[in-house]
XYZ file of C-alpha atoms in Angstrom:
357
model
C -13.680 29.613 -4.942
C -15.311 32.505 -3.106
C -17.956 31.682 -0.513
C -21.498 32.980 -0.979
C -20.983 35.845 1.470
C -17.777 36.914 -0.294
C -19.538 37.342 -3.635
C -21.255 40.499 -4.796
C -25.013 39.990 -5.175
C -27.644 42.009 -6.979
C -31.368 41.825 -7.780
C -31.908 40.635 -11.354
C -35.357 40.602 -13.002
C -36.454 37.195 -14.239
C -37.699 38.945 -17.363
C -34.114 39.819 -18.326
C -33.031 36.173 -18.272
C -36.090 34.148 -19.314
C -39.063 34.026 -21.618
C -42.299 32.833 -20.003
C -44.695 30.091 -21.086
C -47.807 29.302 -19.077
C -48.936 25.688 -18.827
C -51.964 24.401 -20.748
C -53.006 21.132 -19.102
C -56.283 21.187 -17.156
C -59.087 18.797 -16.213
C -56.556 16.370 -14.726
C -59.081 13.559 -14.265
C -59.471 13.243 -18.030
C -55.766 12.810 -18.789
C -54.636 9.342 -19.827
C -51.660 7.753 -18.106
C -48.448 7.651 -20.110
C -44.734 8.391 -19.963
C -44.505 12.192 -20.138
C -43.984 13.944 -16.774
C -46.785 16.336 -15.878
C -45.450 19.213 -13.783
C -47.991 20.815 -11.481
C -47.821 23.374 -8.659
C -46.631 20.868 -6.090
C -44.115 21.332 -3.294
C -42.560 17.851 -3.649
C -41.085 15.521 -6.306
C -39.797 18.311 -8.553
C -43.406 19.355 -9.076
C -44.259 16.137 -10.918
C -47.903 15.192 -10.402
C -47.925 12.120 -12.621
C -47.114 10.786 -16.076
C -49.539 11.310 -18.943
C -50.078 10.545 -22.618
C -50.826 12.974 -25.463
C -50.624 16.262 -23.538
C -51.899 19.482 -25.089
C -48.290 20.674 -25.391
C -44.902 19.129 -24.643
C -42.078 21.440 -23.609
C -39.171 19.918 -25.480
C -35.493 19.712 -24.724
C -35.447 20.231 -20.987
C -33.015 22.727 -19.421
C -36.018 24.761 -18.275
C -37.124 26.053 -14.882
C -40.737 25.516 -13.810
C -42.213 28.148 -11.479
C -45.306 27.389 -9.403
C -47.919 30.115 -9.703
C -50.173 28.859 -6.881
C -51.608 25.717 -5.298
C -50.661 22.918 -2.880
C -48.616 25.233 -0.638
C -46.004 25.494 -3.378
C -46.582 28.961 -4.866
C -43.238 30.553 -5.686
C -41.239 27.308 -5.688
C -39.031 26.654 -8.704
C -37.643 23.384 -10.073
C -35.101 22.525 -12.735
C -36.638 20.307 -15.441
C -33.991 18.352 -17.385
C -36.264 16.458 -19.818
C -39.372 16.877 -21.990
C -42.455 17.554 -19.863
C -46.035 18.817 -19.887
C -47.189 21.707 -17.739
C -50.512 22.391 -16.093
C -52.176 25.800 -15.937
C -50.827 26.543 -12.431
C -47.175 26.567 -13.530
C -45.020 28.750 -15.774
C -41.998 27.518 -17.727
C -38.962 29.811 -17.690
C -36.943 29.402 -20.899
C -33.391 30.832 -20.736
C -32.818 33.626 -23.247
C -29.160 32.634 -23.508
C -27.113 29.484 -23.082
C -27.176 28.779 -19.336
C -25.770 25.490 -18.047
C -27.958 23.032 -16.115
C -25.875 23.519 -12.971
C -26.322 27.290 -13.078
C -30.079 26.856 -13.526
C -30.214 24.437 -10.598
C -28.483 27.051 -8.463
C -31.004 29.657 -9.591
C -33.983 27.497 -8.602
C -32.869 27.786 -4.969
C -32.755 31.573 -5.109
C -36.022 31.851 -7.064
C -37.730 29.596 -4.508
C -37.078 32.252 -1.858
C -40.161 33.908 -3.427
C -42.205 31.136 -1.795
C -42.608 33.262 1.333
C -44.227 36.089 -0.668
C -46.883 34.130 -2.561
C -49.749 31.783 -1.690
C -53.407 31.016 -2.449
C -54.350 34.643 -1.787
C -51.507 36.012 -3.889
C -50.656 33.897 -6.909
C -47.970 34.600 -9.514
C -49.727 36.045 -12.531
C -47.716 36.594 -15.700
C -47.354 40.343 -15.028
C -46.081 39.574 -11.526
C -43.701 36.931 -12.883
C -42.180 39.508 -15.231
C -41.596 41.852 -12.293
C -40.014 39.301 -9.941
C -36.474 40.222 -8.966
C -34.128 37.423 -8.034
C -30.977 37.904 -5.926
C -27.992 36.389 -7.757
C -24.196 36.494 -7.511
C -22.885 38.877 -10.164
C -19.636 39.527 -12.018
C -17.586 42.707 -11.700
C -19.637 44.132 -14.574
C -22.899 43.433 -12.710
C -24.037 40.536 -14.914
C -25.294 37.250 -13.435
C -22.234 35.109 -12.725
C -23.399 31.873 -14.336
C -19.948 30.281 -14.137
C -19.782 30.843 -10.382
C -23.302 29.439 -9.889
C -22.483 26.350 -11.956
C -19.238 25.683 -10.077
C -20.945 26.215 -6.717
C -23.621 23.656 -7.672
C -21.023 21.138 -8.866
C -19.061 21.403 -5.642
C -22.178 21.027 -3.509
C -23.328 18.038 -5.544
C -19.987 16.258 -5.284
C -19.844 16.865 -1.532
C -23.324 15.376 -1.103
C -22.603 12.440 -3.415
C -19.364 11.701 -1.574
C -21.232 11.705 1.720
C -23.896 9.435 0.255
C -21.316 7.019 -1.198
C -19.758 6.675 2.230
C -23.178 6.066 3.764
C -24.192 3.456 1.174
C -20.880 1.621 1.397
C -21.309 1.448 5.183
C -24.871 0.107 4.766
C -23.704 -2.566 2.331
C -21.018 -3.633 4.775
C -23.539 -3.813 7.640
C -26.086 -5.854 5.659
C -23.547 -8.422 4.537
C -23.740 -10.784 1.593
C -27.058 -11.688 -0.084
C -28.567 -15.069 0.777
C -30.539 -17.158 -1.700
C -34.129 -17.624 -0.494
C -37.412 -18.719 -2.112
C -39.230 -16.186 -4.276
C -42.356 -14.542 -2.863
C -44.628 -16.746 -4.966
C -42.869 -19.857 -3.700
C -43.705 -19.138 -0.064
C -46.848 -20.076 1.839
C -48.832 -17.063 3.046
C -51.525 -16.567 5.672
C -53.725 -13.851 7.217
C -52.910 -12.320 10.595
C -54.757 -9.657 12.557
C -52.751 -6.665 13.677
C -52.771 -7.547 17.409
C -51.283 -10.931 16.508
C -48.258 -9.190 15.025
C -47.803 -6.023 17.067
C -47.576 -5.848 20.851
C -48.304 -2.122 20.901
C -50.969 -0.424 18.779
C -51.345 3.167 19.929
C -52.622 6.326 18.299
C -50.793 9.629 18.635
C -52.323 12.675 20.314
C -53.857 15.765 18.767
C -51.531 18.765 18.605
C -52.816 21.873 16.860
C -50.405 23.586 14.488
C -50.604 26.717 16.618
C -49.270 24.703 19.570
C -46.168 23.424 17.756
C -42.924 24.506 19.391
C -40.075 24.508 16.885
C -37.502 21.832 17.675
C -35.511 18.863 16.367
C -37.954 15.956 16.796
C -39.862 14.871 13.663
C -43.625 15.365 13.854
C -45.303 12.540 11.929
C -48.783 13.136 10.565
C -50.852 11.652 7.753
C -48.911 13.039 4.788
C -47.909 10.494 2.157
C -44.483 12.072 1.642
C -41.163 12.251 3.502
C -41.860 9.303 5.793
C -44.913 11.127 7.084
C -42.785 13.908 8.599
C -44.784 17.134 8.559
C -42.719 19.341 10.895
C -39.897 19.401 13.450
C -40.979 20.282 16.965
C -40.312 19.878 20.678
C -41.956 16.988 22.530
C -44.074 19.176 24.791
C -46.287 17.992 27.639
C -49.104 15.727 26.495
C -47.483 14.622 23.220
C -46.759 10.975 22.478
C -43.285 9.981 21.344
C -42.608 6.695 19.567
C -39.637 5.228 17.734
C -38.390 2.144 15.890
C -41.882 1.234 14.743
C -44.362 1.587 11.889
C -46.545 4.679 11.557
C -49.933 4.060 9.912
C -52.051 6.964 8.690
C -55.603 6.732 10.064
C -56.930 9.604 7.953
C -55.675 12.006 5.307
C -53.428 9.747 3.212
C -55.249 6.905 4.931
C -53.497 3.539 4.860
C -50.042 4.978 4.187
C -47.411 3.229 6.301
C -43.762 4.040 7.012
C -41.021 2.479 9.076
C -39.802 5.159 11.506
C -36.240 4.398 12.679
C -36.072 7.565 14.800
C -37.972 8.959 17.760
C -40.925 11.077 16.630
C -43.987 12.875 17.936
C -47.134 11.245 16.537
C -50.224 13.215 15.623
C -53.670 11.787 16.274
C -53.865 11.032 12.535
C -51.359 8.173 12.836
C -51.102 4.975 14.851
C -47.801 3.476 15.989
C -47.345 -0.282 15.493
C -44.512 -1.839 17.481
C -43.166 -5.165 18.721
C -40.079 -5.160 20.923
C -37.106 -6.815 19.278
C -38.505 -6.746 15.732
C -35.779 -5.802 13.268
C -35.991 -2.845 10.933
C -35.881 -5.253 7.986
C -39.059 -6.979 9.148
C -40.700 -3.602 9.708
C -39.746 -2.529 6.188
C -41.169 -5.749 4.738
C -44.429 -5.262 6.625
C -44.973 -1.619 5.658
C -45.458 -2.657 2.036
C -47.958 -5.338 3.030
C -49.873 -3.096 5.434
C -50.260 -0.478 2.711
C -52.104 -3.068 0.631
C -54.993 -2.448 3.036
C -55.158 1.193 1.960
C -57.664 0.432 -0.796
C -60.185 -0.594 1.898
C -60.197 2.900 3.421
C -60.753 6.467 2.284
C -61.738 9.922 3.538
C -65.206 8.678 4.489
C -63.959 5.416 5.972
C -60.983 6.077 8.178
C -58.962 3.600 10.245
C -60.324 3.918 13.772
C -59.130 1.933 16.788
C -61.715 -0.809 16.320
C -61.002 -1.257 12.617
C -57.254 -1.421 13.071
C -57.612 -4.298 15.537
C -59.624 -6.215 12.949
C -57.318 -5.382 10.044
C -55.651 -8.426 8.533
C -52.346 -8.528 6.729
C -50.955 -11.335 4.566
C -47.547 -12.595 5.687
C -45.234 -15.392 4.570
C -45.313 -18.249 7.058
C -42.974 -21.025 8.192
C -43.755 -24.757 8.363
C -45.676 -24.270 11.629
C -47.918 -21.575 10.107
C -46.330 -18.730 12.086
C -45.032 -15.498 10.505
C -41.655 -16.268 8.934
C -39.669 -13.357 10.332
C -36.344 -14.809 9.227
C -37.567 -14.926 5.638
C -38.953 -11.379 5.800
C -35.687 -10.083 7.217
C -33.519 -11.755 4.612
C -35.813 -10.717 1.771
C -35.516 -7.075 2.861
C -31.756 -7.382 3.263
C -31.423 -8.805 -0.247
C -33.591 -6.067 -1.735
C -31.717 -3.301 0.055
C -28.365 -4.685 -1.073
C -29.633 -4.740 -4.648
C -30.902 -1.162 -4.435
C -27.775 0.214 -2.766
C -25.571 -1.344 -5.436
C -27.811 0.095 -8.153
C -27.468 3.548 -6.562
C -23.679 3.253 -6.525
C -23.659 2.099 -10.145
C -25.875 5.034 -11.137
C -23.625 7.532 -9.364
C -20.623 5.972 -11.037
C -22.175 6.432 -14.471
C -23.249 10.013 -13.766
C -20.164 11.145 -11.927
C -17.447 9.176 -13.695
C -16.513 7.329 -10.543
C -15.390 3.701 -10.844
C -17.904 1.109 -9.645
C -16.908 -2.367 -8.583
C-alpha cells in the first residue's frame, strides 16, 4: 500500500460528496434525558454532549459525518457518527451522496478537521461556507476521491493500534495477577477521614499564564474535566510546580474533579496535588472516585480553597481497628481493573474477529 506522501492528493469540495443538514436541537436545559446521543459542537467525546429523549429530529442510520459550525473551541472539527443521533443547531450533518464505507468516512474526518485552524467563535461555518469548503483527499488516477485507499489506510491504522493495545492490556493483566475474593462495598465498615489524615502532602500548583507556556513534553494539568485534566504539554520552566504519582483535585473550573496522575506533570494553580509516599496507584484510583463525591458541595461560586480542602472529609472503608483499609482498597481496584481489561479484550475480539480466551 502506498504511503500518504506517495499518493496524489487534490482539493475536493464537500458539496460534491455530501448533502448538508443543519441540527435542530436548542434550549438544552429543557431536553429530557434518554438514550439518543445528542451531538453538539464539542471538541471531545465524538461531539456527544449527552443522551436525550424525544428529540426534534433523529438522524437515522448512522454512517454520517458531523461537522462543528462553532462553539467550545471545536469549530471545524468533524466526527464519524455510526448510529442514530440528534443534532443541535451548532452542528451540520454531512450525508454521503454515494455509498462510502465507514472506514473511508473515518479517514475523511481527520482531513476535514484540518479546517479547525481556520474557524472559531469569530468565524463560524455557515451553510454557504460549508458548501465552499475544500478538503484535501487522496485521489485516483482519474482525479476522483480514492475511497478504497482511505478505507484500507484506516483499517491498517486501526489494526496497528488495536494490536498495540492488546499487548498493553495483556501485560497489565499479567502484572495485576489473579482476582481475589473480597467483601462487597456494602459489606465493609466505612468512616470519615479529613484530607490531612490521608495525604502527607497537600499542595496547590502555581499560576502560569497561557502566554507563558513553553511547548514541551510534560503534561500541564489544569481544571478541565477531560483527559485526566491535561490541558497542554509544556516545559517545566522556572517557578512551576511539578508533581507525580498523586491525585490532582480541581479547585475551580470543573471543581471537585479528581484524577490519579501516574506521570510527572506541571500543576496549574487551579489544581491541588494530594500525595502520600508509598501509596499504590490502586489505592489512589480507589480514592479518586470517593473524593469526587465531594464535588456536589462545591461550584463556581464556592471553590475549594486551601482551608476548605483541609476540612474536606472523605468516606473510606476501614479495618477492624478503624483505620483506612488500604489492602482492601488496593485489591478492590485490582479486581475491577482485571474485569475491565478482560471486557476490553472480549470486545476487541468480537469487533475484530480475534479469538478471546
